[in-house]
XYZ file of C-alpha atoms in Angstrom:
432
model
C 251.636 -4.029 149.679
C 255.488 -3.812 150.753
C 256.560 -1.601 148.342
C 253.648 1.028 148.439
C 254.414 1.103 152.230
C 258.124 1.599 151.717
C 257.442 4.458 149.103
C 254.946 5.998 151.457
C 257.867 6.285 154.150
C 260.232 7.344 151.576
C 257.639 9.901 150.183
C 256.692 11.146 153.934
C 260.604 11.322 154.984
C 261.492 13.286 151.955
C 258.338 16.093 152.906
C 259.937 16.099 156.817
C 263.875 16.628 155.624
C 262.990 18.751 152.939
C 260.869 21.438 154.557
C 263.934 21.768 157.567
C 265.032 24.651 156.009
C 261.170 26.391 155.525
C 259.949 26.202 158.823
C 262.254 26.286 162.969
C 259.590 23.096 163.895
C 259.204 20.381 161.369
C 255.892 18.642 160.452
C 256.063 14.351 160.764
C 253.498 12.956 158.789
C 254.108 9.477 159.772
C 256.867 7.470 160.743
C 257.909 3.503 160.871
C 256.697 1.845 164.294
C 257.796 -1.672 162.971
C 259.560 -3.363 160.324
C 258.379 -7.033 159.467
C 261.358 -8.672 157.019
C 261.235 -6.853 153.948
C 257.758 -4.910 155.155
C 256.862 -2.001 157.493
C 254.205 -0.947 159.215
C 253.445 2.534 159.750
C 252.676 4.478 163.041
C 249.025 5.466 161.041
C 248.118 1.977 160.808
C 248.771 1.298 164.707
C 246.383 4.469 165.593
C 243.865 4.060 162.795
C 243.191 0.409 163.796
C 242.919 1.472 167.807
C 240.442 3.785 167.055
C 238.427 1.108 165.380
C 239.342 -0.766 168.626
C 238.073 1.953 170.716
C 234.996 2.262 168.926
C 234.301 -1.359 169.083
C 234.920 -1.065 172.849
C 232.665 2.298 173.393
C 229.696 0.486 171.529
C 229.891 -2.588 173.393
C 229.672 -0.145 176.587
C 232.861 -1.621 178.022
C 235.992 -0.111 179.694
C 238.815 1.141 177.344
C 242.105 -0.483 177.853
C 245.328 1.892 179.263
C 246.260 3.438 175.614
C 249.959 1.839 175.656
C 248.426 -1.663 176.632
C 245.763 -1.120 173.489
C 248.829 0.135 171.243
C 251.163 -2.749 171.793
C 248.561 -5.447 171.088
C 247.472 -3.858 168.622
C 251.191 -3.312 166.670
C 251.765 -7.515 167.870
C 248.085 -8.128 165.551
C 249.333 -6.034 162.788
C 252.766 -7.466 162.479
C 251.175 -11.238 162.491
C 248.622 -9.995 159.525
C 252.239 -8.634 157.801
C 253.593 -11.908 158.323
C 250.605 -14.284 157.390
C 250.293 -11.772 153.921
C 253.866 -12.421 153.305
C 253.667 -16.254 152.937
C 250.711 -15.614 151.271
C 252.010 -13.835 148.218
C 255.208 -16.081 148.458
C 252.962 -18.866 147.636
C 251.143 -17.322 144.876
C 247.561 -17.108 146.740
C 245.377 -14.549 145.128
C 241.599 -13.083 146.466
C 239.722 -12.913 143.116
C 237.504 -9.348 142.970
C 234.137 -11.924 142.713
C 235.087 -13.109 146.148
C 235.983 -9.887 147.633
C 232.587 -8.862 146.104
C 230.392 -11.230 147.453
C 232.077 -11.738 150.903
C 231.157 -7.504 151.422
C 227.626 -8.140 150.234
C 227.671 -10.750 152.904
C 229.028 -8.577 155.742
C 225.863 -6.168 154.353
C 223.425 -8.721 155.006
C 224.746 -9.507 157.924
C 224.129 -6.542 159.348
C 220.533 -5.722 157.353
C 222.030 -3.685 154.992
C 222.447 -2.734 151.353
C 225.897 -2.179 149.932
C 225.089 1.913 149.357
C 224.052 1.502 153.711
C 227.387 -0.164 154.782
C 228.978 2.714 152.604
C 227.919 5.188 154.659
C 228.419 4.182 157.553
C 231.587 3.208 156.585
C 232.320 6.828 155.354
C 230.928 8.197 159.100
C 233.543 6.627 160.452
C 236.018 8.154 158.209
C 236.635 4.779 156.712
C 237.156 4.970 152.799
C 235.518 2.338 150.703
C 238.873 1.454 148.981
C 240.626 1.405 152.664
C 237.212 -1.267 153.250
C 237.951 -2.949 150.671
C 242.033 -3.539 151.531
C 241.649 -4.595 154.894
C 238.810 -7.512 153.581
C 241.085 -9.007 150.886
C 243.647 -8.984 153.226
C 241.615 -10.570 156.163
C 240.476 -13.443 153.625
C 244.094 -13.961 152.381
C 245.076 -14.495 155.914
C 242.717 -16.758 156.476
C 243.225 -18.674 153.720
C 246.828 -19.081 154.398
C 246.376 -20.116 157.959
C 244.083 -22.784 157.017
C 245.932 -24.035 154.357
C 249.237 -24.174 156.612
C 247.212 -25.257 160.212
C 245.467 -27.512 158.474
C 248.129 -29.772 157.310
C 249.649 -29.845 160.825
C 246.397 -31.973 162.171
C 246.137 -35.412 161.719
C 243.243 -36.553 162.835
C 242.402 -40.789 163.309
C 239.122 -42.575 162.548
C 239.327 -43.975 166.180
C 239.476 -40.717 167.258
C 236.606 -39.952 165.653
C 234.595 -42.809 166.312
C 235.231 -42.562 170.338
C 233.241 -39.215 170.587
C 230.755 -39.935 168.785
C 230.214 -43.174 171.092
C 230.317 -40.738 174.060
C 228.600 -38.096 172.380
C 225.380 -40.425 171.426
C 225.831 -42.326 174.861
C 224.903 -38.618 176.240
C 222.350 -38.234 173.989
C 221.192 -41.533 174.351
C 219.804 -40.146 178.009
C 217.622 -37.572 176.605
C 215.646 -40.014 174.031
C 212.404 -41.007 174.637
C 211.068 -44.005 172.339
C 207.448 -45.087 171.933
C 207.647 -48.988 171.373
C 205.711 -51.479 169.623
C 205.702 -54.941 170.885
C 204.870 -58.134 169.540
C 205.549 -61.359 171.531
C 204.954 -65.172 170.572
C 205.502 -67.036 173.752
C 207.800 -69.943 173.452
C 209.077 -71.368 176.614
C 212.433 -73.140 177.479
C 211.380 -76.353 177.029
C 209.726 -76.330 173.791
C 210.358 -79.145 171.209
C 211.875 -78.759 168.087
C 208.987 -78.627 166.036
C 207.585 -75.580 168.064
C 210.335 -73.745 167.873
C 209.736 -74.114 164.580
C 206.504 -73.187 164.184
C 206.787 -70.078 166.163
C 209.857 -68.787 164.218
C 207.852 -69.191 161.238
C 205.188 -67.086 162.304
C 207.492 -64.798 163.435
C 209.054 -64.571 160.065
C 205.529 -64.163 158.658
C 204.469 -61.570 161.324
C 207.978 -59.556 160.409
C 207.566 -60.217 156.435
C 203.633 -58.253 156.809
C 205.308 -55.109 159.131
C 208.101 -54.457 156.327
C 205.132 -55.203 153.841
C 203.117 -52.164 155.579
C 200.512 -53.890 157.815
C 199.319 -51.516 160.443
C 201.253 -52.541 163.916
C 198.317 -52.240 166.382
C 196.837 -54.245 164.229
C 199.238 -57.233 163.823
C 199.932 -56.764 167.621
C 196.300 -57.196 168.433
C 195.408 -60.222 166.280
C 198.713 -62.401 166.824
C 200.791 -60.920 170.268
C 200.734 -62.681 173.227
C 202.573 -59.992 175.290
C 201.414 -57.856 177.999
C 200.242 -55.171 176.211
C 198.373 -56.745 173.401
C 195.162 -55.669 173.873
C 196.562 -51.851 173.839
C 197.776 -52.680 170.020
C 201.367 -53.656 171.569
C 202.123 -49.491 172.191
C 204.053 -49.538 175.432
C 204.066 -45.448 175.235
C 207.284 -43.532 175.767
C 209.454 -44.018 177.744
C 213.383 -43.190 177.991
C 216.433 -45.749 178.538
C 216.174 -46.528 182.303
C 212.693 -46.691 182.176
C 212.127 -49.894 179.475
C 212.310 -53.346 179.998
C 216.308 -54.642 180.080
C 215.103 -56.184 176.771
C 213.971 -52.984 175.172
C 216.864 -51.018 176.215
C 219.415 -53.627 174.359
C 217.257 -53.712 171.184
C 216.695 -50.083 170.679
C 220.266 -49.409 170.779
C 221.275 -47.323 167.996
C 217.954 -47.505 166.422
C 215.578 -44.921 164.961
C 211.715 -43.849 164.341
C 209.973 -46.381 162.344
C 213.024 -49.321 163.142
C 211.612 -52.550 163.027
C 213.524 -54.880 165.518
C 213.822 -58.620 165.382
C 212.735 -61.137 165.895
C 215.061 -62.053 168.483
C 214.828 -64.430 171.925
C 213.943 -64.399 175.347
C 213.498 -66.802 178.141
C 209.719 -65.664 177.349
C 209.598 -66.607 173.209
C 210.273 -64.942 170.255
C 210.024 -60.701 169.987
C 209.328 -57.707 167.524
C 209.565 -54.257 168.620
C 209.056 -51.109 166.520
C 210.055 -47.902 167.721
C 206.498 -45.737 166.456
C 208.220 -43.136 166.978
C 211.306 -41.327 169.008
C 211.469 -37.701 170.899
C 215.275 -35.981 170.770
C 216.211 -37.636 167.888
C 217.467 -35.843 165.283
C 217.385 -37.067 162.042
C 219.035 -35.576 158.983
C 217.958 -36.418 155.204
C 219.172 -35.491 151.778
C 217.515 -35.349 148.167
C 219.450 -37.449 145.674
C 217.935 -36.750 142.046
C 218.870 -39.628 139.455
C 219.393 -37.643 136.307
C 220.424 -38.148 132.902
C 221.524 -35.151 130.528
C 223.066 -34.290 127.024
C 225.779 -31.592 127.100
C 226.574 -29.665 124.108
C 229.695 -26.850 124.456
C 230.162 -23.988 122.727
C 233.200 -23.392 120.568
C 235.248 -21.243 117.609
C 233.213 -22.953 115.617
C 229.814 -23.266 117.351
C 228.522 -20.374 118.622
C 226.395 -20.201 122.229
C 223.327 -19.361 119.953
C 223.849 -22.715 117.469
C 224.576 -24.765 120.572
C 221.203 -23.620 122.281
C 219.269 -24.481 118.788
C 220.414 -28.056 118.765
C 219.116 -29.192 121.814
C 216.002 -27.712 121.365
C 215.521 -29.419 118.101
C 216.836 -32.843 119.994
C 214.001 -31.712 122.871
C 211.734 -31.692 120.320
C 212.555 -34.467 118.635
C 212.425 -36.591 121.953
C 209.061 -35.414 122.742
C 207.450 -36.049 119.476
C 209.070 -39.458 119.835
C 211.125 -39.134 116.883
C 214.386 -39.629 118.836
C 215.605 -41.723 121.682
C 217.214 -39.594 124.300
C 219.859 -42.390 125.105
C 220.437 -42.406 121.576
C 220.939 -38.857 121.541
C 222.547 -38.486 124.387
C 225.678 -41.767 123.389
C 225.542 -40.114 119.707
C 226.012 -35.757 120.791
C 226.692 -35.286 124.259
C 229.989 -34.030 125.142
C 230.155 -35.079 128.645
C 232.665 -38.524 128.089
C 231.388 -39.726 131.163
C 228.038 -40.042 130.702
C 227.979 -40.228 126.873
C 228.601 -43.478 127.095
C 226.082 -44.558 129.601
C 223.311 -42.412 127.624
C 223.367 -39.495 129.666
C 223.005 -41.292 132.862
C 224.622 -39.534 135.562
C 223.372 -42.371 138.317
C 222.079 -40.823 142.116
C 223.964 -37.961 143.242
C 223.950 -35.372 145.613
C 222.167 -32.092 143.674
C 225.014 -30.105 145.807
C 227.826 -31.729 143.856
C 226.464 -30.016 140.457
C 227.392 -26.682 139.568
C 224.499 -24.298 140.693
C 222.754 -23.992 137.158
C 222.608 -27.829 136.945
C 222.032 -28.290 140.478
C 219.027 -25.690 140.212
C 217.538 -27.340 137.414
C 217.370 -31.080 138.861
C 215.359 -29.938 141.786
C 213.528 -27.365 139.917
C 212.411 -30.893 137.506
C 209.507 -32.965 137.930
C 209.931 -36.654 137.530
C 210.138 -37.218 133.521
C 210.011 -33.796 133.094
C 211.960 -32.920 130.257
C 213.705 -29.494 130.792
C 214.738 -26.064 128.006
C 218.048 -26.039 127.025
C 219.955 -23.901 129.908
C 222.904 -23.072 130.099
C 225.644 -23.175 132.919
C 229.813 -23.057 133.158
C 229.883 -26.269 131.197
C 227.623 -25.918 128.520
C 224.233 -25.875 127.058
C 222.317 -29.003 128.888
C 218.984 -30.834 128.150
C 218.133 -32.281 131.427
C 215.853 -35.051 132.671
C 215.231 -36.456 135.957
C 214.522 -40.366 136.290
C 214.357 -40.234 139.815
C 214.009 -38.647 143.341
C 214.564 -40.325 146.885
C 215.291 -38.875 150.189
C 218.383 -40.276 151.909
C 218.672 -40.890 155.389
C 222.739 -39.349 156.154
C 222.150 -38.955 160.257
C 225.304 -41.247 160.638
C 227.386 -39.396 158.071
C 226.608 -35.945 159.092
C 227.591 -37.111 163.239
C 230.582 -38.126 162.007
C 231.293 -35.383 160.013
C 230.570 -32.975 163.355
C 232.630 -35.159 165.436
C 235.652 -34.501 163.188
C 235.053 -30.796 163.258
C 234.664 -30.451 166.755
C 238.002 -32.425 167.161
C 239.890 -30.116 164.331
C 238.409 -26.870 165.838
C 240.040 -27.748 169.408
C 243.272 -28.237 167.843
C 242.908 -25.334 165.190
C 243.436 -22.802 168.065
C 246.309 -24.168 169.200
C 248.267 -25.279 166.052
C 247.170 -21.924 164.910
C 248.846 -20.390 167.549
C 252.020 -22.624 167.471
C 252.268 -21.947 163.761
C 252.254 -17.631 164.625
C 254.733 -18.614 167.167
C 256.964 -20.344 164.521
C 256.891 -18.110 161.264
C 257.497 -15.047 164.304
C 260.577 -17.162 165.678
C 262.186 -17.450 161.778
C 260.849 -13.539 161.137
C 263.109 -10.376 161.329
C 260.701 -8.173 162.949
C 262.245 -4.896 164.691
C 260.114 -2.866 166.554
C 261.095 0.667 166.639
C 260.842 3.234 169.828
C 257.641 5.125 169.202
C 258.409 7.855 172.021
């Protein structure tokens, strides 16, 4: 980028000196407005990204800035990009022509277009497609690099993370609304030993039938002795401050279909279940429990051979004249879970490589998959199991970390511009 912007000024400087003697009023092409250590940035830059200012501005409907004002922001933005592209290619980092690719077929969608669309308008606004394409790679390079380097200026603690989300679900916590199940077995104060007994037992019994699946109201009905009994134990919704002390404490932290308890009371022995909870979100994934037998092609093994031998070991399996453990410990050349059969335990689809990951939730349970193929391989696939896991907790704490790194981003971000400017040799040159 340096040196084609060094040539251009050399190339433009030659055409002004070297038509002096042609024409009484020479013709300036362009000229240098800043120089940024060992780059410079041309006065054509400065104007051609104003006017994409300007147009931003005039299709928003808002009031242009004074032109000098625009100009001189404008030249500070273009001599952090030089900067932030410097380190960049000092440190080796490279935008690979798939990304670039697929991050402009992104912007298209964005904006309900095709790729020929956004190429037209592009070219309306007298913006080349290869210009386009520059200014993306070099936006994603920059933003690479100032992740990379603000990121590893934030340090962020557990506790830190751990007190907002306490104050973020204690303000939550006010919008719930629970609708609460409650069984009671009265047991007063002075009870004996051997009724306190008793009672806990039943108790234990009631609890052992709820987990089993027993219908609440019905439990409620045939062995509560609370207040609400006779309506199936359903106290109906009702928020924090509204409940019973007693409710409020047990629910803390709890979810739909929680049950609670037992636990005591001046009153006896208690079960709640919280039938169900309004402003609660919940957030699940699919774990698949897979097993698979990877073959790779090589010099010696073409894709085509590598394709034929699993679907002689799928056929094999099916017709039950192999074992796919067996297979799998005997061919499979995935180390890992050769040894184990295949068995890749439960996992996260999302941590597979697309192809793989496509494939186990494509899968029925036992269904035995065609050879496909993906980055790694040639795979025969099968999927032992499917469960949906509850990760509320995990994904909360993951937010509460990124809210705390996003307020500190902006300023680290801005300290780090501050710092690589400082240690810069940046000359601005008189425009007039």
């Amino acid at each position: 980028m340096m040196i084609k912007k060094l040539l251009s000024y050399t190339f433009s400087a030659s055409l002004l000196f070297g038509s002096v003697g042609l024409q009484a009023t020479p013709v300036e092409l362009d000229r240098v407005a800043a120089v940024v250590n060992k780059d410079v940035i041309m006065q054509s830059q400065v104007e051609a990204l104003s006017a994409q200012v300007k147009r931003q501005y005039q299709a928003q409907q808002q009031p242009l800035p004074k032109a000098s004002l625009l100009n001189k922001q404008v030249l500070e933005k273009l001599i952090q990009d030089s900067l932030q592209v410097q380190m960049a290619e000092q440190l080796g980092m490279k935008i690979s022509d798939a990304q670039l690719e697929q991050t402009i077929l992104n912007i298209a969608k964005d904006k309900n277009q095709t790729l020929s669309e956004l190429q037209a308008d592009l070219a309306a606004e007298g913006v080349s497609y290869a210009e386009f394409r520059h200014s993306v790679r070099e936006e994603l390079l920059i933003a690479e690099v100032s992740r990379i380097q603000v990121r590893r200026r934030i340090n962020i603690s557990e506790q830190e993370v751990d007190n907002l989300l306490k104050m973020v679900n204690a303000q939550d916590s006010k919008q719930l609304e629970y609708r609460i199940g409650h069984i009671m077995l009265k047991l007063n104060e002075e009870a004996s030993a051997s009724d306190i007994e008793r009672v806990t037992e039943k108790a234990e019994n009631v609890l052992t039938r709820l987990k089993s699946g027993a219908d609440f109201s019905e439990v409620a009905l045939a062995e509560s002795q609370g207040p609400k009994a006779l309506d199936g134990g359903d106290w109906g919704w009702m928020n924090i401050n509204d409940m019973p002390t007693l409710f409020a404490k047990a629910v803390e932290g709890a979810k739909a279909k929680d049950i609670i308890g037992p636990f005591k009371s001046s009153n006896g022995l208690h079960i709640i279940k919280i039938l169900d909870a309004k402003g609660q979100t919940k957030i699940t994934s699919t774990e698949v429990n897979a097993r698979h037998i990877l073959i790779k092609p090589s010099i010696i093994l073409s894709d085509e051979k590598a394709k034929q031998l699993l679907d002689k070991y799928r056929k094999q399996i099916i017709n039950g004249q192999a074992d796919f453990t067996e297979l799998a410990k005997a061919h499979s050349e995935d180390p890992g879970s050769a040894v184990k059969g295949g068995d890749l335990g439960w996992a996260d689809p999302e941590m597979y490589v697309p192809a793989f990951r496509d494939e186990v939730l494509r899968l029925d349970m036992r269904e035995l998959s065609q050879p496909f193929r993906s980055v790694h391989g040639w795979h025969l696939v099968q999927v032992m199991g499917k469960r949906s896991t509850d990760i509320t907790e995990q994904a909360n704490k993951q937010k509460a970390y990124q809210v705390l790194f996003n307020r500190r981003f902006s300023e680290e971000s801005q300290n780090w511009l501050n710092e690589i400017r400082e240690e810069a040799y940046v000359k601005i040159m008189d425009t007039k």
